[in-house]
XYZ file of C-alpha atoms in Angstrom:
172
model
C -11.707 -26.436 32.852
C -8.344 -25.217 31.641
C -6.626 -27.274 28.931
C -3.328 -25.419 29.231
C -3.556 -24.249 25.588
C -3.915 -20.726 24.235
C -6.684 -19.780 21.862
C -7.501 -16.633 19.913
C -11.108 -15.504 19.856
C -13.190 -12.565 18.684
C -15.377 -10.282 20.755
C -17.851 -7.754 19.415
C -18.420 -4.651 21.515
C -21.354 -2.273 21.534
C -20.399 1.341 22.226
C -23.271 3.775 22.120
C -25.262 2.746 19.074
C -22.398 1.350 16.984
C -21.081 -2.187 17.020
C -17.373 -2.632 16.521
C -14.939 -5.512 16.562
C -11.538 -5.383 18.180
C -8.730 -6.423 15.902
C -7.685 -10.057 16.126
C -4.223 -10.816 17.453
C -3.388 -12.920 14.395
C -4.198 -12.183 10.769
C -3.971 -15.559 9.110
C -6.578 -15.137 6.373
C -5.406 -15.826 2.828
C -6.117 -12.195 1.890
C -3.349 -11.066 4.249
C -0.380 -12.902 2.721
C 2.004 -11.807 -0.039
C 0.894 -14.584 -2.410
C -2.541 -12.952 -2.489
C -0.827 -9.585 -2.973
C 1.102 -10.976 -5.921
C -2.113 -12.367 -7.419
C -3.808 -8.944 -7.123
C -0.867 -7.149 -8.779
C -0.902 -9.824 -11.484
C -4.529 -8.973 -12.242
C -3.560 -5.323 -12.769
C -0.445 -5.935 -14.847
C -1.146 -9.295 -16.497
C 1.882 -10.636 -14.634
C 3.337 -9.539 -11.318
C 6.349 -7.242 -11.769
C 7.044 -7.574 -8.032
C 7.942 -10.765 -6.152
C 6.584 -9.988 -2.672
C 4.008 -7.182 -2.781
C 1.981 -6.555 0.337
C -1.680 -7.491 0.166
C -4.092 -4.601 -0.440
C -6.485 -6.193 2.071
C -3.735 -6.284 4.707
C -2.959 -2.588 4.249
C -6.665 -1.740 4.104
C -7.171 -3.434 7.475
C -4.313 -1.357 8.907
C -5.923 1.792 7.471
C -9.293 0.932 8.986
C -7.639 0.534 12.379
C -5.383 3.570 12.203
C -6.956 6.296 10.071
C -9.941 8.576 9.876
C -11.758 9.360 6.625
C -9.647 12.491 6.075
C -6.224 11.172 7.168
C -2.979 11.539 5.257
C -1.170 8.203 4.938
C 2.623 8.182 4.574
C 4.555 5.153 3.295
C 8.323 5.707 3.311
C 9.030 2.390 1.569
C 6.214 2.266 -0.962
C 7.651 -0.344 -3.326
C 4.887 -1.213 -5.782
C 2.478 1.315 -4.157
C 0.191 -1.158 -2.397
C -0.620 1.500 0.196
C -1.795 3.948 -2.471
C -4.106 1.315 -3.924
C -5.446 0.428 -0.466
C -6.156 4.100 0.312
C -8.059 4.589 -2.959
C -9.982 1.330 -2.444
C -10.981 2.195 1.113
C -12.052 5.697 0.027
C -14.269 4.120 -2.644
C -15.801 1.782 -0.068
C -16.481 4.210 2.781
C -16.660 7.594 1.048
C -13.440 8.728 2.691
C -11.079 11.412 1.467
C -7.770 9.959 2.667
C -4.681 11.113 0.847
C -1.395 9.290 0.438
C 2.263 10.189 0.203
C 4.431 7.435 -1.226
C 8.211 7.650 -0.931
C 10.436 5.343 -2.954
C 14.049 5.661 -4.002
C 14.522 5.203 -7.762
C 15.944 1.736 -7.164
C 16.726 -0.036 -10.420
C 14.955 -3.289 -11.228
C 17.034 -6.390 -11.920
C 17.746 -6.743 -15.641
C 16.655 -10.402 -15.449
C 13.331 -9.600 -13.749
C 9.881 -9.645 -15.339
C 9.501 -5.986 -14.367
C 12.607 -4.963 -16.319
C 11.530 -7.043 -19.330
C 8.133 -5.300 -19.216
C 9.861 -1.906 -19.438
C 9.979 -0.877 -15.780
C 13.554 0.265 -15.183
C 12.934 1.379 -11.572
C 10.620 0.399 -8.735
C 9.172 3.943 -8.888
C 7.928 3.290 -12.435
C 6.094 0.161 -11.236
C 4.445 2.133 -8.425
C 3.308 4.963 -10.706
C 1.781 2.550 -13.192
C 0.090 0.592 -10.418
C -1.556 3.755 -9.070
C -2.832 4.592 -12.569
C -4.200 1.107 -13.223
C -5.615 0.576 -9.737
C -7.340 3.980 -9.768
C -8.978 3.223 -13.101
C -10.071 -0.251 -11.968
C -11.443 0.971 -8.626
C -13.501 3.655 -10.365
C -14.849 1.143 -12.878
C -15.768 -1.422 -10.230
C -17.417 1.172 -7.990
C -19.281 2.805 -10.888
C -17.516 6.100 -10.144
C -16.125 7.059 -13.563
C -17.025 10.738 -13.197
C -17.807 11.054 -9.500
C -15.806 12.270 -6.526
C -13.234 9.493 -6.021
C -9.837 11.155 -6.375
C -7.317 8.824 -8.006
C -4.985 11.538 -9.252
C -1.428 11.912 -8.033
C 1.707 13.960 -8.533
C 5.255 12.712 -8.807
C 8.001 14.781 -7.241
C 11.690 14.074 -7.674
C 14.546 15.340 -5.546
C 17.153 17.340 -7.393
C 20.869 17.407 -6.752
C 21.924 19.324 -3.657
C 23.606 22.697 -4.055
C 25.395 22.191 -0.743
C 29.101 21.445 -0.801
C 30.188 18.091 0.534
C 31.775 18.411 3.951
C 34.454 15.914 4.813
C 35.034 17.026 8.390
C 34.334 15.010 11.493
C 32.363 16.680 14.304
C 35.588 17.125 16.313
C 37.164 19.148 13.487
């Protein structure tokens, strides 16, 4: 009998010999919200230098749904580098070799913020330090100090353009 109410449910599907679960329509678990993300960053830094970081578990779930073990993951608005941490964590868990490209403008941190007081003058600096700390922690927790988990990264900065500014409109 129909009650006239909607409900969300989970179905498991068997395809060949592997069982898989379709993604739920709603992700309401505590691990998916930004408060949990802030708590996780706080564990890395002692205090959270970022007010609303994404949850690593949230990004990991997106990676599970949308990547293969050798994918390249691009985050154009990387902020505190949650995506980089999620990629490294998932690689540690499933033996993957995903790589990440994080893009972040060198946006200055607020002089009144905890991040600025801790010495992080830009959001990029927070992201770089998070990747270092998260990589070290992931290796320690997985017992992979010398093994194959790649937690290294390079930082590239754009230089000034050598092109002259053009002040013409398309019609000119």
